[in-house]
C-alpha atoms as a printed R data frame, in Angstrom:
    type eleno elety resid chain resno       x       y       z
1   ATOM     1    CA   MET     A     1  10.033  17.612  -8.372
2   ATOM     2    CA   PRO     A     2   9.532  20.299 -10.793
3   ATOM     3    CA   SER     A     3   7.156  22.914  -9.401
4   ATOM     4    CA   GLY     A     4   3.746  23.686 -10.918
5   ATOM     5    CA   LYS     A     5   0.959  21.066 -11.764
6   ATOM     6    CA   LYS     A     6   0.826  18.840 -14.741
7   ATOM     7    CA   SER     A     7  -2.215  17.998 -16.923
8   ATOM     8    CA   THR     A     8  -3.302  14.189 -16.867
9   ATOM     9    CA   ALA     A     9  -2.340  13.890 -20.273
10  ATOM    10    CA   GLN     A    10   1.323  15.084 -19.551
11  ATOM    11    CA   SER     A    11   1.292  12.907 -16.546
12  ATOM    12    CA   THR     A    12   0.614  10.229 -18.680
13  ATOM    13    CA   SER     A    13   2.918  10.505 -21.360
14  ATOM    14    CA   ILE     A    14   5.705  11.076 -19.009
15  ATOM    15    CA   MET     A    15   4.923   7.762 -16.963
16  ATOM    16    CA   LYS     A    16   5.018   5.911 -20.176
17  ATOM    17    CA   ASP     A    17   8.261   7.481 -21.249
18  ATOM    18    CA   LYS     A    18   9.496   6.479 -17.553
19  ATOM    19    CA   LEU     A    19   8.353   2.943 -18.384
20  ATOM    20    CA   ILE     A    20  10.026   2.690 -21.427
21  ATOM    21    CA   GLN     A    21  13.408   4.113 -20.329
22  ATOM    22    CA   ALA     A    22  13.233   1.916 -17.049
23  ATOM    23    CA   SER     A    23  12.499  -1.402 -19.189
24  ATOM    24    CA   SER     A    24  15.197  -0.618 -21.562
25  ATOM    25    CA   LYS     A    25  17.830  -0.169 -18.702
26  ATOM    26    CA   SER     A    26  16.516  -3.209 -16.760
27  ATOM    27    CA   ALA     A    27  16.601  -5.189 -20.302
28  ATOM    28    CA   ALA     A    28  19.754  -4.138 -21.807
29  ATOM    29    CA   GLY     A    29  21.755  -7.425 -21.850
30  ATOM    30    CA   ASP     A    30  20.560  -8.164 -18.315
31  ATOM    31    CA   THR     A    31  18.103 -10.441 -16.662
32  ATOM    32    CA   VAL     A    32  15.444  -8.220 -14.679
33  ATOM    33    CA   THR     A    33  16.084  -9.020 -11.069
34  ATOM    34    CA   VAL     A    34  13.038  -8.787  -8.661
35  ATOM    35    CA   LEU     A    35  13.573  -8.389  -4.975
36  ATOM    36    CA   LEU     A    36  10.679  -9.432  -2.556
37  ATOM    37    CA   TYR     A    37  10.732  -7.692   0.861
38  ATOM    38    CA   ASP     A    38   8.901  -9.404   3.747
39  ATOM    39    CA   PHE     A    39   7.027 -11.883   1.523
40  ATOM    40    CA   ALA     A    40   6.874 -15.665   1.900
41  ATOM    41    CA   GLU     A    41   9.336 -17.581  -0.090
42  ATOM    42    CA   GLU     A    42   6.600 -19.402  -1.896
43  ATOM    43    CA   PHE     A    43   5.766 -16.160  -3.556
44  ATOM    44    CA   ALA     A    44   9.089 -16.149  -5.114
45  ATOM    45    CA   GLN     A    45   8.540 -19.653  -6.314
46  ATOM    46    CA   LEU     A    46   5.070 -18.572  -7.791
47  ATOM    47    CA   ILE     A    47   6.730 -15.671  -9.791
48  ATOM    48    CA   GLN     A    48   9.570 -17.791 -10.997
49  ATOM    49    CA   LYS     A    49   7.120 -20.243 -12.561
50  ATOM    50    CA   ARG     A    50   4.878 -17.862 -14.013
51  ATOM    51    CA   LEU     A    51   8.086 -15.876 -15.547
52  ATOM    52    CA   PRO     A    52  11.186 -18.263 -15.689
53  ATOM    53    CA   ALA     A    53  13.161 -15.467 -17.363
54  ATOM    54    CA   VAL     A    54  12.994 -13.400 -14.212
55  ATOM    55    CA   ARG     A    55  15.426 -13.637 -11.289
56  ATOM    56    CA   VAL     A    56  13.893 -13.339  -7.937
57  ATOM    57    CA   LEU     A    57  15.428 -12.853  -4.753
58  ATOM    58    CA   THR     A    58  13.690 -12.492  -1.159
59  ATOM    59    CA   ALA     A    59  14.720 -10.417   1.871
60  ATOM    60    CA   LYS     A    60  13.167 -11.434   5.122
61  ATOM    61    CA   ASP     A    61  14.814  -8.886   7.399
62  ATOM    62    CA   THR     A    62  16.556  -5.364   7.016
63  ATOM    63    CA   SER     A    63  20.066  -7.092   6.898
64  ATOM    64    CA   SER     A    64  19.168  -9.351   4.053
65  ATOM    65    CA   LEU     A    65  17.473  -6.375   2.018
66  ATOM    66    CA   ASP     A    66  20.544  -4.237   2.754
67  ATOM    67    CA   GLU     A    67  22.414  -7.012   1.216
68  ATOM    68    CA   GLN     A    68  20.595  -7.570  -1.700
69  ATOM    69    CA   VAL     A    69  18.848  -4.274  -3.004
70  ATOM    70    CA   SER     A    70  21.787  -3.151  -5.027
71  ATOM    71    CA   GLN     A    71  20.934  -5.914  -7.273
72  ATOM    72    CA   ALA     A    72  17.376  -5.197  -7.987
73  ATOM    73    CA   ASP     A    73  15.824  -3.541 -10.808
74  ATOM    74    CA   VAL     A    74  12.320  -4.310  -9.225
75  ATOM    75    CA   LEU     A    75  11.305  -4.120  -5.644
76  ATOM    76    CA   LEU     A    76   7.966  -5.396  -4.031
77  ATOM    77    CA   ALA     A    77   7.226  -4.339  -0.382
78  ATOM    78    CA   HIS     A    78   4.218  -3.250   1.782
79  ATOM    79    CA   THR     A    79   6.170   0.194   2.038
80  ATOM    80    CA   PHE     A    80   9.320   1.710   0.487
81  ATOM    81    CA   PRO     A    81  12.219   1.094   2.648
82  ATOM    82    CA   VAL     A    82  13.748   4.664   2.478
83  ATOM    83    CA   ASP     A    83  16.883   3.894   4.255
84  ATOM    84    CA   ILE     A    84  18.122   1.644   1.274
85  ATOM    85    CA   LEU     A    85  17.381   4.393  -1.499
86  ATOM    86    CA   ASP     A    86  21.186   5.093  -1.891
87  ATOM    87    CA   LYS     A    87  22.025   1.661  -2.285
88  ATOM    88    CA   ALA     A    88  19.222   0.786  -4.707
89  ATOM    89    CA   ARG     A    89  21.176   2.175  -7.864
90  ATOM    90    CA   ARG     A    90  19.512  -0.315 -10.270
91  ATOM    91    CA   LEU     A    91  15.892   0.218  -8.941
92  ATOM    92    CA   ARG     A    92  13.810   1.300 -11.789
93  ATOM    93    CA   TRP     A    93  10.231   0.484 -10.497
94  ATOM    94    CA   PHE     A    94   8.702  -0.108  -6.796
95  ATOM    95    CA   GLN     A    95   5.494  -2.077  -6.406
96  ATOM    96    CA   SER     A    96   3.709  -0.971  -3.168
97  ATOM    97    CA   ALA     A    97   1.711  -3.567  -1.459
98  ATOM    98    CA   SER     A    98  -0.435  -0.781   0.000
99  ATOM    99    CA   ALA     A    99  -2.939   1.445  -1.597
100 ATOM   100    CA   GLY     A   100  -0.993   4.585   0.049
101 ATOM   101    CA   VAL     A   101   2.761   5.468  -0.596
102 ATOM   102    CA   GLU     A   102   3.066   8.141   1.880
103 ATOM   103    CA   THR     A   103   6.575   6.994   2.583
104 ATOM   104    CA   LEU     A   104   7.708   8.123  -0.423
105 ATOM   105    CA   LEU     A   105   6.539  11.704  -0.531
106 ATOM   106    CA   PRO     A   106   9.170  13.355   1.695
107 ATOM   107    CA   ILE     A   107  11.850  11.865  -0.626
108 ATOM   108    CA   ARG     A   108   9.982  12.334  -4.133
109 ATOM   109    CA   ASP     A   109  12.294  14.925  -5.694
110 ATOM   110    CA   ARG     A   110  15.237  12.142  -5.266
111 ATOM   111    CA   ILE     A   111  13.080   9.271  -7.240
112 ATOM   112    CA   GLU     A   112  11.928  11.229 -10.230
113 ATOM   113    CA   GLU     A   113  12.990   8.321 -12.361
114 ATOM   114    CA   LEU     A   114  11.384   5.632 -10.210
115 ATOM   115    CA   ILE     A   115   8.088   4.125 -11.465
116 ATOM   116    CA   VAL     A   116   5.981   3.672  -8.521
117 ATOM   117    CA   THR     A   117   2.790   1.498  -8.460
118 ATOM   118    CA   SER     A   118   0.288   0.539  -5.794
119 ATOM   119    CA   VAL     A   119  -2.612  -1.956  -5.258
120 ATOM   120    CA   ARG     A   120  -5.028   0.663  -5.337
121 ATOM   121    CA   GLY     A   121  -8.620  -0.936  -6.253
122 ATOM   122    CA   MET     A   122  -8.018  -3.983  -3.981
123 ATOM   123    CA   HIS     A   123  -9.393  -2.762  -0.765
124 ATOM   124    CA   GLY     A   124 -12.589  -1.153  -1.647
125 ATOM   125    CA   GLU     A   125 -15.058  -3.961  -0.947
126 ATOM   126    CA   ILE     A   126 -13.726  -5.083   2.296
127 ATOM   127    CA   ILE     A   127 -13.260  -1.578   3.570
128 ATOM   128    CA   ALA     A   128 -17.124  -0.629   2.449
129 ATOM   129    CA   ASP     A   129 -17.822  -4.038   4.557
130 ATOM   130    CA   TYR     A   130 -16.247  -2.202   7.442
131 ATOM   131    CA   VAL     A   131 -17.687   1.220   7.103
132 ATOM   132    CA   MET     A   132 -21.212  -0.288   6.783
133 ATOM   133    CA   THR     A   133 -20.838  -2.643   9.862
134 ATOM   134    CA   GLY     A   134 -19.675   0.457  11.943
135 ATOM   135    CA   ILE     A   135 -22.378   2.830  10.873
136 ATOM   136    CA   ALA     A   136 -24.721  -0.017  11.726
137 ATOM   137    CA   MET     A   137 -23.219  -0.654  15.010
138 ATOM   138    CA   MET     A   138 -23.374   3.187  15.949
139 ATOM   139    CA   HIS     A   139 -26.824   3.683  14.481
140 ATOM   140    CA   TRP     A   140 -28.287   0.742  16.495
141 ATOM   141    CA   ASN     A   141 -25.982   1.399  19.503
142 ATOM   142    CA   LEU     A   142 -25.226  -2.275  19.427
143 ATOM   143    CA   PRO     A   143 -22.364  -2.044  21.941
144 ATOM   144    CA   GLN     A   144 -24.954  -1.417  24.639
145 ATOM   145    CA   PHE     A   145 -26.852  -4.633  23.958
146 ATOM   146    CA   PRO     A   146 -24.074  -6.973  25.521
147 ATOM   147    CA   LYS     A   147 -23.986  -4.870  28.626
148 ATOM   148    CA   ASP     A   148 -27.744  -5.024  28.928
149 ATOM   149    CA   GLN     A   149 -27.584  -8.893  28.402
150 ATOM   150    CA   SER     A   150 -25.000  -9.282  31.318
151 ATOM   151    CA   ARG     A   151 -27.594  -7.470  33.530
152 ATOM   152    CA   LYS     A   152 -30.614  -9.435  32.137
153 ATOM   153    CA   ALA     A   153 -31.860  -6.085  31.418
154 ATOM   154    CA   TRP     A   154 -34.908  -5.804  28.663
155 ATOM   155    CA   GLN     A   155 -34.179  -2.449  27.268
156 ATOM   156    CA   PRO     A   156 -35.961  -1.886  23.920
157 ATOM   157    CA   ARG     A   157 -35.672   0.998  21.903
158 ATOM   158    CA   ALA     A   158 -36.863   2.458  18.637
159 ATOM   159    CA   LEU     A   159 -34.885   4.288  16.021
160 ATOM   160    CA   ALA     A   160 -35.355   5.602  12.362
161 ATOM   161    CA   PRO     A   161 -33.968   3.553   9.523
162 ATOM   162    CA   LEU     A   162 -30.732   4.006   7.825
163 ATOM   163    CA   ALA     A   163 -32.480   4.400   4.388
164 ATOM   164    CA   GLY     A   164 -32.948   8.114   4.084
165 ATOM   165    CA   GLN     A   165 -30.021   8.895   6.158
166 ATOM   166    CA   THR     A   166 -27.235  11.092   4.468
167 ATOM   167    CA   LEU     A   167 -23.854   9.420   4.026
168 ATOM   168    CA   GLY     A   168 -21.039  12.037   3.340
169 ATOM   169    CA   VAL     A   169 -17.735  10.504   1.814
170 ATOM   170    CA   VAL     A   170 -14.789  12.728   1.569
171 ATOM   171    CA   GLY     A   171 -12.475  11.328  -0.952
172 ATOM   172    CA   LEU     A   172 -13.868   9.294  -3.912
173 ATOM   173    CA   GLY     A   173 -11.316   7.039  -5.243
174 ATOM   174    CA   SER     A   174 -11.807   3.142  -5.350
175 ATOM   175    CA   ILE     A   175 -12.320   3.053  -1.767
176 ATOM   176    CA   GLY     A   176 -14.655   5.853  -1.371
177 ATOM   177    CA   ALA     A   177 -16.533   5.107  -4.503
178 ATOM   178    CA   ALA     A   178 -17.173   1.427  -3.218
179 ATOM   179    CA   ILE     A   179 -18.300   3.013   0.234
180 ATOM   180    CA   ALA     A   180 -20.665   5.114  -1.903
181 ATOM   181    CA   ARG     A   181 -22.238   2.258  -3.642
182 ATOM   182    CA   ARG     A   182 -22.583   0.308  -0.493
183 ATOM   183    CA   GLY     A   183 -24.329   3.234   1.154
184 ATOM   184    CA   GLN     A   184 -26.771   3.681  -1.847
185 ATOM   185    CA   ALA     A   185 -27.671  -0.070  -1.518
186 ATOM   186    CA   PHE     A   186 -28.836   0.642   2.215
187 ATOM   187    CA   GLY     A   187 -31.090   3.282   0.813
188 ATOM   188    CA   MET     A   188 -29.096   6.055   1.857
189 ATOM   189    CA   ARG     A   189 -28.595   9.307   0.210
190 ATOM   190    CA   VAL     A   190 -24.900   9.850  -0.695
191 ATOM   191    CA   ILE     A   191 -22.874  13.016  -0.853
192 ATOM   192    CA   GLY     A   192 -19.391  13.255  -1.741
193 ATOM   193    CA   SER     A   193 -16.301  15.364  -2.148
194 ATOM   194    CA   LYS     A   194 -13.316  14.852  -4.584
195 ATOM   195    CA   ARG     A   195 -10.934  17.141  -6.330
196 ATOM   196    CA   ASP     A   196 -12.252  16.784  -9.782
197 ATOM   197    CA   THR     A   197 -16.097  17.331  -9.869
198 ATOM   198    CA   SER     A   198 -16.263  17.684 -13.535
199 ATOM   199    CA   GLU     A   199 -17.580  13.994 -14.176
200 ATOM   200    CA   PRO     A   200 -20.457  12.426 -12.045
201 ATOM   201    CA   VAL     A   201 -19.708   9.593  -9.584
202 ATOM   202    CA   ASP     A   202 -21.772   6.545  -9.760
203 ATOM   203    CA   CYS     A   203 -24.079   6.207  -6.645
204 ATOM   204    CA   VAL     A   204 -23.262   9.725  -5.553
205 ATOM   205    CA   ASP     A   205 -26.260  11.793  -5.476
206 ATOM   206    CA   LYS     A   206 -24.385  15.338  -5.083
207 ATOM   207    CA   LEU     A   207 -20.758  16.048  -5.565
208 ATOM   208    CA   TYR     A   208 -18.684  19.034  -3.398
209 ATOM   209    CA   PRO     A   209 -15.264  20.236  -4.547
210 ATOM   210    CA   PRO     A   210 -12.928  20.550  -1.554
211 ATOM   211    CA   GLU     A   211 -13.527  24.355  -1.148
212 ATOM   212    CA   ASP     A   212 -17.276  23.489  -0.340
213 ATOM   213    CA   VAL     A   213 -16.630  20.319   2.031
214 ATOM   214    CA   SER     A   214 -18.058  22.494   4.905
215 ATOM   215    CA   ASP     A   215 -21.573  22.093   3.176
216 ATOM   216    CA   LEU     A   216 -21.068  18.144   2.988
217 ATOM   217    CA   LEU     A   217 -20.143  18.331   6.689
218 ATOM   218    CA   ARG     A   218 -23.417  20.107   7.577
219 ATOM   219    CA   LEU     A   219 -25.614  17.584   5.860
220 ATOM   220    CA   SER     A   220 -24.077  14.414   6.847
221 ATOM   221    CA   ASP     A   221 -25.649  11.980   9.387
222 ATOM   222    CA   PHE     A   222 -22.565   9.975   8.838
223 ATOM   223    CA   LEU     A   223 -19.162  11.030   7.527
224 ATOM   224    CA   VAL     A   224 -16.651   8.917   6.250
225 ATOM   225    CA   LEU     A   225 -12.761   9.691   5.621
226 ATOM   226    CA   ALA     A   226 -11.188   8.141   2.620
227 ATOM   227    CA   VAL     A   227  -8.705  10.437   1.534
228 ATOM   228    CA   PRO     A   228  -5.051   9.666   0.767
229 ATOM   229    CA   GLN     A   229  -2.340  10.718   2.973
230 ATOM   230    CA   VAL     A   230  -0.862  13.897   1.471
231 ATOM   231    CA   PRO     A   231  -0.193  17.410   2.743
232 ATOM   232    CA   GLU     A   232  -3.397  18.762   1.724
233 ATOM   233    CA   THR     A   233  -5.215  16.366   3.989
234 ATOM   234    CA   PHE     A   234  -2.963  16.681   7.024
235 ATOM   235    CA   ARG     A   235  -5.552  17.493   9.865
236 ATOM   236    CA   LEU     A   236  -8.361  17.963   7.422
237 ATOM   237    CA   ILE     A   237 -10.715  17.569  10.091
238 ATOM   238    CA   GLY     A   238 -10.247  19.556  13.369
239 ATOM   239    CA   ARG     A   239 -12.161  21.803  15.893
240 ATOM   240    CA   GLU     A   240 -13.806  23.974  13.263
241 ATOM   241    CA   GLN     A   241 -14.941  21.262  10.868
242 ATOM   242    CA   LEU     A   242 -16.202  19.190  13.898
243 ATOM   243    CA   ARG     A   243 -18.320  22.266  14.914
244 ATOM   244    CA   LEU     A   244 -20.058  22.556  11.435
245 ATOM   245    CA   MET     A   245 -21.085  18.679  11.817
246 ATOM   246    CA   ARG     A   246 -24.517  17.601  13.288
247 ATOM   247    CA   ARG     A   247 -24.480  16.827  16.898
248 ATOM   248    CA   SER     A   248 -26.167  13.562  15.849
249 ATOM   249    CA   ALA     A   249 -23.529  12.539  13.314
250 ATOM   250    CA   VAL     A   250 -20.811   9.829  13.586
251 ATOM   251    CA   LEU     A   251 -17.368  10.304  12.036
252 ATOM   252    CA   VAL     A   252 -15.758   7.188  10.555
253 ATOM   253    CA   ASN     A   253 -11.977   7.215   9.668
254 ATOM   254    CA   ILE     A   254 -10.550   4.447   7.482
255 ATOM   255    CA   ALA     A   255  -8.163   6.912   5.792
256 ATOM   256    CA   ARG     A   256  -4.908   7.818   7.940
257 ATOM   257    CA   GLY     A   257  -4.789   9.076  11.580
258 ATOM   258    CA   SER     A   258  -3.168  12.285  10.215
259 ATOM   259    CA   VAL     A   259  -6.354  13.236   8.574
260 ATOM   260    CA   VAL     A   260  -7.856  13.912  12.067
261 ATOM   261    CA   ALA     A   261  -6.866  16.243  14.794
262 ATOM   262    CA   GLU     A   262  -7.202  13.598  17.270
263 ATOM   263    CA   SER     A   263  -7.013  15.675  20.602
264 ATOM   264    CA   GLU     A   264  -9.684  18.004  19.149
265 ATOM   265    CA   LEU     A   265 -11.679  15.049  18.196
266 ATOM   266    CA   ILE     A   266 -11.584  13.692  21.804
267 ATOM   267    CA   ASP     A   267 -12.709  17.113  22.894
268 ATOM   268    CA   ALA     A   268 -15.707  17.259  20.498
269 ATOM   269    CA   LEU     A   269 -16.883  13.674  21.622
270 ATOM   270    CA   LYS     A   270 -16.550  14.580  25.286
271 ATOM   271    CA   ALA     A   271 -18.435  17.773  24.727
272 ATOM   272    CA   GLY     A   272 -21.283  16.033  22.404
273 ATOM   273    CA   THR     A   273 -20.286  18.334  19.487
274 ATOM   274    CA   ILE     A   274 -20.608  15.102  17.375
275 ATOM   275    CA   ALA     A   275 -22.439  11.925  18.584
276 ATOM   276    CA   GLY     A   276 -19.746   9.372  17.846
277 ATOM   277    CA   ALA     A   277 -16.601   7.773  15.947
278 ATOM   278    CA   VAL     A   278 -15.616   4.721  14.340
279 ATOM   279    CA   LEU     A   279 -12.093   5.026  14.233
280 ATOM   280    CA   ASP     A   280  -9.557   2.265  12.396
281 ATOM   281    CA   VAL     A   281  -6.625   4.560  11.992
282 ATOM   282    CA   PHE     A   282  -4.597   6.919  14.552
283 ATOM   283    CA   GLU     A   283  -2.082   9.770  14.748
284 ATOM   284    CA   ARG     A   284   0.176   7.075  16.575
285 ATOM   285    CA   GLU     A   285  -0.134   3.220  16.125
286 ATOM   286    CA   PRO     A   286  -0.774   1.366  18.160
287 ATOM   287    CA   LEU     A   287  -2.971   3.667  20.011
288 ATOM   288    CA   ALA     A   288  -1.294   4.489  23.187
289 ATOM   289    CA   ALA     A   289  -2.672   2.594  26.374
290 ATOM   290    CA   ASP     A   290  -3.468   6.125  28.025
291 ATOM   291    CA   SER     A   291  -5.614   7.139  25.158
292 ATOM   292    CA   PRO     A   292  -9.085   8.461  26.188
293 ATOM   293    CA   LEU     A   293 -10.386   6.787  22.992
294 ATOM   294    CA   TRP     A   294 -10.171   3.332  24.321
295 ATOM   295    CA   ASN     A   295 -12.820   3.881  26.940
296 ATOM   296    CA   MET     A   296 -15.076   6.347  25.403
297 ATOM   297    CA   PRO     A   297 -18.816   4.764  25.264
298 ATOM   298    CA   ASN     A   298 -19.534   6.739  21.867
299 ATOM   299    CA   VAL     A   299 -16.320   5.423  20.144
300 ATOM   300    CA   ILE     A   300 -15.509   2.203  18.391
301 ATOM   301    CA   VAL     A   301 -11.841   1.487  18.358
302 ATOM   302    CA   THR     A   302 -10.263  -0.857  15.667
303 ATOM   303    CA   PRO     A   303  -6.555  -1.987  15.168
304 ATOM   304    CA   HIS     A   304  -6.108  -0.715  11.470
305 ATOM   305    CA   ILE     A   305  -7.719  -3.691   9.947
306 ATOM   306    CA   ALA     A   306 -10.429  -2.195   7.741
307 ATOM   307    CA   GLY     A   307  -8.523  -3.236   4.638
308 ATOM   308    CA   TRP     A   308  -6.773  -6.451   6.051
309 ATOM   309    CA   MET     A   309  -8.101  -9.476   3.976
310 ATOM   310    CA   SER     A   310  -7.414 -13.034   5.013
311 ATOM   311    CA   ASP     A   311  -5.835 -13.585   1.557
312 ATOM   312    CA   TYR     A   312  -4.287 -10.295   1.088
313 ATOM   313    CA   ASP     A   313  -0.740 -11.248   0.076
314 ATOM   314    CA   ASP     A   314  -2.095 -13.454  -2.594
315 ATOM   315    CA   ARG     A   315  -3.991 -10.561  -3.921
316 ATOM   316    CA   VAL     A   316  -1.212  -8.431  -3.934
317 ATOM   317    CA   LEU     A   317   1.021 -11.464  -6.002
318 ATOM   318    CA   GLU     A   318  -1.832 -11.092  -8.516
319 ATOM   319    CA   ILE     A   319  -1.599  -7.438  -9.098
320 ATOM   320    CA   PHE     A   320   2.400  -7.604  -9.016
321 ATOM   321    CA   ASN     A   321   2.600 -10.651 -11.474
322 ATOM   322    CA   ASP     A   322   0.350  -9.105 -14.091
323 ATOM   323    CA   ASN     A   323   2.385  -5.831 -13.526
324 ATOM   324    CA   LEU     A   324   5.579  -7.748 -13.952
325 ATOM   325    CA   GLU     A   325   4.447  -9.355 -17.309
326 ATOM   326    CA   ARG     A   326   3.518  -5.675 -18.522
327 ATOM   327    CA   TYR     A   327   7.082  -4.446 -17.216
328 ATOM   328    CA   VAL     A   328   8.976  -7.117 -19.081
329 ATOM   329    CA   ASP     A   329   7.002  -6.526 -22.387
330 ATOM   330    CA   LYS     A   330   7.540  -2.939 -22.135
331 ATOM   331    CA   GLN     A   331   3.498  -2.353 -21.710
332 ATOM   332    CA   PRO     A   332   1.766   0.391 -19.369
333 ATOM   333    CA   LEU     A   333   1.568  -0.754 -15.804
334 ATOM   334    CA   ARG     A   334  -1.551  -0.865 -13.741
335 ATOM   335    CA   ASN     A   335  -1.950   1.552 -10.901
336 ATOM   336    CA   VAL     A   336   0.872   4.022 -11.798
337 ATOM   337    CA   VAL     A   337   1.330   6.742  -8.908
338 ATOM   338    CA   ASP     A   338   1.624  10.129  -9.740
339 ATOM   339    CA   LEU     A   339   4.209  11.220  -7.079
340 ATOM   340    CA   SER     A   340   3.672  15.160  -7.758
341 ATOM   341    CA   ARG     A   341   0.095  14.207  -6.306
342 ATOM   342    CA   GLY     A   342   0.758  11.794  -3.832
343 ATOM   343    CA   TYR     A   343  -1.539   8.813  -5.327
């Protein structure tokens, strides 16, 4: 990739040019060929019914993907299969079935002509459900009640309401913004951090630029990480940042495991530097059986399910079909990823 940052206007113009060039190459006397990787055959049939002029192929495993990718103008997959890059000579557009495209970042200098789109915006509400559920569970210490119940122990306890507590959200894209809205609906004071603070964000009482995130850490009763996985967010939260947080604070990570220095978080949880954590993502997944996180009383561990909806693939197909119609008609696509930024 060329060095230096592009303005938003420059990036938009470049993306439009790429779309026109890519569509023209695909449509120059050839039918647009779409390859679905690891999606049910019925999805191919639904796409074919909606767009009869498009050719749709399916690959169920790496072997069939390897055989067919050379024919594909368009690829729909949950993550980009980097190993097939050299064979994907016709490929002009990749639609990710995930909000993040971190697997592409190490090779972005080799795919400058490839349009990349994501399903950004699809996960916000369900992840906000998860976050607020986790916050409420930690606030009420709900995991303790089944233990009390099993012992028939009547142990009432009082606590302050969530309303009036401070929710800090680091990363205010579509997911972070949905979490902020939900926090405000709970009556919480919401503060947040994002790269561009020139415009206010709905439901966020105060914005902090990345260089002032330490102030947000000091003020948050609950800290939610909702940033993309890019080099700038690698181990964003480590020993020093945890020391800035309140001893009563709870950390919620629904971003990526790489955003938190896991061993340093474990040390902080053991030492009481912070009160607890709700973790849906980890440095290595599945979480190793010998990880101390499994058995810590002040931690809730879940298996990377915060954004996993029962109709996930159906929602992906709706976004993809809309984008495929736009692609065929040479119209701007939804959720184009700026690979120079990584999201």
